[in-house]
Coordinates of C-alpha atoms and ligand atoms in Angstrom, one line a residue:
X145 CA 0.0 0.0 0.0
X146 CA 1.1 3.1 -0.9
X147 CA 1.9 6.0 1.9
X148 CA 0.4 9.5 1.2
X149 CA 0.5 12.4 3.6
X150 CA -2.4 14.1 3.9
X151 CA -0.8 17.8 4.3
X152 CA 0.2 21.2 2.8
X153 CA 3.4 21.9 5.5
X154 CA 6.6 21.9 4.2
X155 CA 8.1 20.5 7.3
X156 CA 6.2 17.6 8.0
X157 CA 6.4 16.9 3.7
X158 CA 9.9 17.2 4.4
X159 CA 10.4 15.2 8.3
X160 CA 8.1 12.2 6.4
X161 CA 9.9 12.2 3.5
X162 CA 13.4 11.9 4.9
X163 CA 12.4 8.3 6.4
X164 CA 11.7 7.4 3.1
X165 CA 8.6 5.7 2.8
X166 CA 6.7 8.4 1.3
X167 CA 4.9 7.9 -1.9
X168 CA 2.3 10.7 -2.3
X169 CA 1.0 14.4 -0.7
X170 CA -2.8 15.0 -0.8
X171 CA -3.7 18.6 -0.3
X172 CA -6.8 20.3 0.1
X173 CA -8.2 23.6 0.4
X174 CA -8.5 23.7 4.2
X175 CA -4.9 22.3 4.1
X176 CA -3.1 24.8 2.0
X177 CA -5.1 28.0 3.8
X178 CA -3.6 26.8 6.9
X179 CA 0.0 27.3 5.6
X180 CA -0.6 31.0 4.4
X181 CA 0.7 30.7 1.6
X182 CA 0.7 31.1 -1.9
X183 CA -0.6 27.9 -3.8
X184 CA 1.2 27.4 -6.7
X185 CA 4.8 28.5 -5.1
X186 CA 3.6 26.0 -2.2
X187 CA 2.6 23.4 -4.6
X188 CA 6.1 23.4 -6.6
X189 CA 8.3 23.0 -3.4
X190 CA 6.1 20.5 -2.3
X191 CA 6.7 18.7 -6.2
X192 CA 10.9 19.0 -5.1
X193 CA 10.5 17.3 -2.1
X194 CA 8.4 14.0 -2.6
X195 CA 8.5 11.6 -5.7
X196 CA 5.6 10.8 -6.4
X197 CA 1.9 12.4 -6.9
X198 CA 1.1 15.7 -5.4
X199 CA -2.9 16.1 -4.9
X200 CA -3.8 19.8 -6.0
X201 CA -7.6 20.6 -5.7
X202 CA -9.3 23.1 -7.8
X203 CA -11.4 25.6 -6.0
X204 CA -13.9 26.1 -8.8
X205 CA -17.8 24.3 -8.8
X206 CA -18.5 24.5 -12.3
X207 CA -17.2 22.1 -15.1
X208 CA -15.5 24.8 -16.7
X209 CA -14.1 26.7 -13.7
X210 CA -12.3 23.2 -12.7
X211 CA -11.3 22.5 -16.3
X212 CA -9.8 26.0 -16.3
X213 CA -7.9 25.7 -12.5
X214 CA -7.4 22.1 -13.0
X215 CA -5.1 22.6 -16.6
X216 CA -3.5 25.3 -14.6
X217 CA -2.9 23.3 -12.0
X218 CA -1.4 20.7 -13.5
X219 CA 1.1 22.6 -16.2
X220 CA 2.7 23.6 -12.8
X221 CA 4.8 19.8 -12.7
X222 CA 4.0 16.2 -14.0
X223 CA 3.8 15.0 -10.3
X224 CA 0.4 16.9 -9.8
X225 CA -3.1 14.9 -10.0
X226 CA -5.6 17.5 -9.9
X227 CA -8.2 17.0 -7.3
X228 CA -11.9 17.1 -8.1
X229 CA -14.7 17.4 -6.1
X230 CA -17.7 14.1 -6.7
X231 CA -20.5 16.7 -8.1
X232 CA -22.3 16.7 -10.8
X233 CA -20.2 19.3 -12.6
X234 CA -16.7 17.4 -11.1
X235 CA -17.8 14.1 -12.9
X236 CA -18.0 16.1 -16.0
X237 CA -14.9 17.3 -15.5
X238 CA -13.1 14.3 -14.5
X239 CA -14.2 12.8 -18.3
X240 CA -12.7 15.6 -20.1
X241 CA -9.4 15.5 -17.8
X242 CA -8.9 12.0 -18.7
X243 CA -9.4 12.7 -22.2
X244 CA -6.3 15.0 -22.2
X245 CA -4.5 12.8 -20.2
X246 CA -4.6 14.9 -17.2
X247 CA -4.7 12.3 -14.1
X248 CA -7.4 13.3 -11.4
X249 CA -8.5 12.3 -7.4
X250 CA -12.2 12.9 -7.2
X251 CA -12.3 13.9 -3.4
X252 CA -15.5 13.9 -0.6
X253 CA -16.8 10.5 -2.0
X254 CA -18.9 8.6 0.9
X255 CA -20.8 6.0 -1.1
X256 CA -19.9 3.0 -3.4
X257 CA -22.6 4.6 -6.2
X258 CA -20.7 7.8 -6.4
X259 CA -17.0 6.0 -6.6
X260 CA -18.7 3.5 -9.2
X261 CA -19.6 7.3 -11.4
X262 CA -15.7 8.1 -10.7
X263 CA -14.4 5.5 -12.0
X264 CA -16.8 5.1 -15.1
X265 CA -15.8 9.0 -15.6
X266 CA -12.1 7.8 -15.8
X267 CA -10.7 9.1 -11.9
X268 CA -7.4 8.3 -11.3
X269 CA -7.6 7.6 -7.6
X270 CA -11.0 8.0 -5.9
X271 CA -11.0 9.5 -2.0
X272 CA -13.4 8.3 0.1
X273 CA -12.8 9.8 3.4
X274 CA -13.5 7.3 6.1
X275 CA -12.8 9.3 9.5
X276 CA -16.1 11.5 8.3
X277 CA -18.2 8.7 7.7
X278 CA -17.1 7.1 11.3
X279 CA -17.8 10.9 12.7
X280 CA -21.5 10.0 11.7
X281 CA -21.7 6.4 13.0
X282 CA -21.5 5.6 9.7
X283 CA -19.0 2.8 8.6
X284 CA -16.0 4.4 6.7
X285 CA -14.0 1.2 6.4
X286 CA -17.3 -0.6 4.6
X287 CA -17.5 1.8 2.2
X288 CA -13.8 0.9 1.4
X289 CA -14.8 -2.8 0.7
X290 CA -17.5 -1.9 -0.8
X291 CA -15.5 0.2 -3.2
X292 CA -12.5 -2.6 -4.2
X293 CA -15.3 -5.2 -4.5
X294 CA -16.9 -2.8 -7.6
X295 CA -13.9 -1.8 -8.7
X296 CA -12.4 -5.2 -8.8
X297 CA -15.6 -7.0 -10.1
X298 CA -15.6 -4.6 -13.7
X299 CA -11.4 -4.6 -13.2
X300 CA -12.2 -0.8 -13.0
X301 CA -7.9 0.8 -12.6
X302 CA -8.9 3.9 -10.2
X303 CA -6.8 3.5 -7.5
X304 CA -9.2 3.7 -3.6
X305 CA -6.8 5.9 -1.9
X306 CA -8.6 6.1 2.0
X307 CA -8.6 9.5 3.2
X308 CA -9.2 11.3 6.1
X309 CA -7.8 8.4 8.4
X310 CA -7.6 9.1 11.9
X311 CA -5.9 6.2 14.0
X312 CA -3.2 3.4 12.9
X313 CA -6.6 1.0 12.8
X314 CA -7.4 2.7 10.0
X315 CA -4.0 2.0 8.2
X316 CA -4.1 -1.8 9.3
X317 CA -7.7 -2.3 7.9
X318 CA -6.8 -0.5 4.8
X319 CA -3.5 -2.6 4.0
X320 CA -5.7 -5.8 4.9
X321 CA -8.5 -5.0 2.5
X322 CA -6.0 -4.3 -0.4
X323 CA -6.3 -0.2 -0.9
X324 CA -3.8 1.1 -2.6
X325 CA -3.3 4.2 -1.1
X326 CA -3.5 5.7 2.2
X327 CA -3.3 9.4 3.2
X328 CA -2.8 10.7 6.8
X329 CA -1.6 13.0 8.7
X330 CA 2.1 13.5 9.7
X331 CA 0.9 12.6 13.6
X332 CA 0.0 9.0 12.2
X333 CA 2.6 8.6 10.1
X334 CA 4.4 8.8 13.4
X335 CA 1.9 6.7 15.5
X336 CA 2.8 3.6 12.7
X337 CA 6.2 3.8 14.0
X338 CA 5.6 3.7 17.4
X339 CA 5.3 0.3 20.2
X340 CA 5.6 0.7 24.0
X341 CA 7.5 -2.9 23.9
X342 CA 10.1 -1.8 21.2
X343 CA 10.9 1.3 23.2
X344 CA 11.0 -0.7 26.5
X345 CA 13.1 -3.6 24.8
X346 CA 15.5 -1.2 23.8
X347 CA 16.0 0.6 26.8
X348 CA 16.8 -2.8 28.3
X349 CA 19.4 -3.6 25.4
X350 CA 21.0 -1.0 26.3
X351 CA 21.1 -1.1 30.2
X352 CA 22.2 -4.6 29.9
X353 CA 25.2 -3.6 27.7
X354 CA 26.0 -0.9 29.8
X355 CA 26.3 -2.9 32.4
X356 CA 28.2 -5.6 30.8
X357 CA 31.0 -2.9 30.0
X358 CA 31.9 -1.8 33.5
Ligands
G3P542 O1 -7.6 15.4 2.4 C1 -8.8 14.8 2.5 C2 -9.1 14.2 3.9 O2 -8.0 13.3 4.2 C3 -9.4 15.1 5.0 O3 -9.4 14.5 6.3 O4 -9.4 14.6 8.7 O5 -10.2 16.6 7.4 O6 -11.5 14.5 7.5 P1 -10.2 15.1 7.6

């Protein structure tokens, strides 16, 4: 499974990067206003940093607006996949992105019938965002099953990247159904790293050694 981060700041991009398992950045509007800064300056020092695909999400709700933004968008480096909104309008877009070859993640999808439309559309990756539909007592990692069973029965080749993960349970469950991508933030990046017993086991590695070389 690929790793995403699910971030626009620069020093987590780089922190997570430097350990070398990144794959991906996802961005989205909430993300990037949070760094105040500019976009497209933000989004090509992000594209130095991380080799692989950079999310970018147009800002636009009409099929043109997001064909204009999205072209944009995606001039700015190869990396970029520009990110779509599931609407009405989105799905029209995502068609005529595909027909030029520009590669798209059609974001805010929370039910199997709208990631079928994606991928019919031609999505690149398709975002469901799980932590949402668990805010609602709804089941977030269901609609990922649901989503590779579709995909897989009609050999559909949108990639399921789960987004808005919250907890390393999240991760696990996403790796065992056979996502391909997961995006999080940098915090549980860091919480996939971390067991009590590993830091207790090596604190005693150490104290025995110590002692052994008195
Ligand atoms: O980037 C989309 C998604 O991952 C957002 O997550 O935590 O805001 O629901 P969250």
């Amino acid at each position: 499974m690929k790793i995403f981060i699910d971030t626009a700041n620069l020093a987590e991009i780089k922190e997570a990067a430097s350990m070398g398992l990144l794959d991906g950045v996802t961005t989205n509007p909430s993300l990037v206003a949070k760094e105040g800064l500019e976009f497209k300056p933000l989004l090509k020092e992000i594209c130095k940093l991380v080799d692989g695909d950079i999310s970018a999400e147009v800002v636009a709700t009409d099929t043109e607006g997001m064909l204009r933004e999205g072209r944009d968008l995606a001039k700015i480096d190869a990396k970029i996949v520009v990110k779509v909104p599931l609407t009405k309008d989105g799905l029209k877009a995502v068609r005529t992105f595909a027909a030029e070859g520009i590669r798209t993640n059609v974001t805010l999808c929370f039910s199997p019938t709208q990631a079928l439309l994606a991928a019919k559309a031609g999505a690149y990756i398709i975002s469901p965002f799980v932590g949402r539909l668990d805010d609602i007592s709804s089941d977030g990692m269901g609609l990922i099953q649901q989503i590779l069973t579709i995909y897989d029965n009609y050999e559909f080749d949108t990639q399921v990247l789960v987004a808005s993960i919250r907890h390393p349970m999240h991760v696990v469950d996403s790796a065992m159904m056979g996502a391909h991508i997961g995006t999080m933030p940098f915090s549980v990046i860091t919480q996939l790293i971390k067991h009590p017993l590993t830091d207790l086991g090596l604190e005693r590695f150490l104290s025995d050694w110590k002692k052994s070389q008195k």
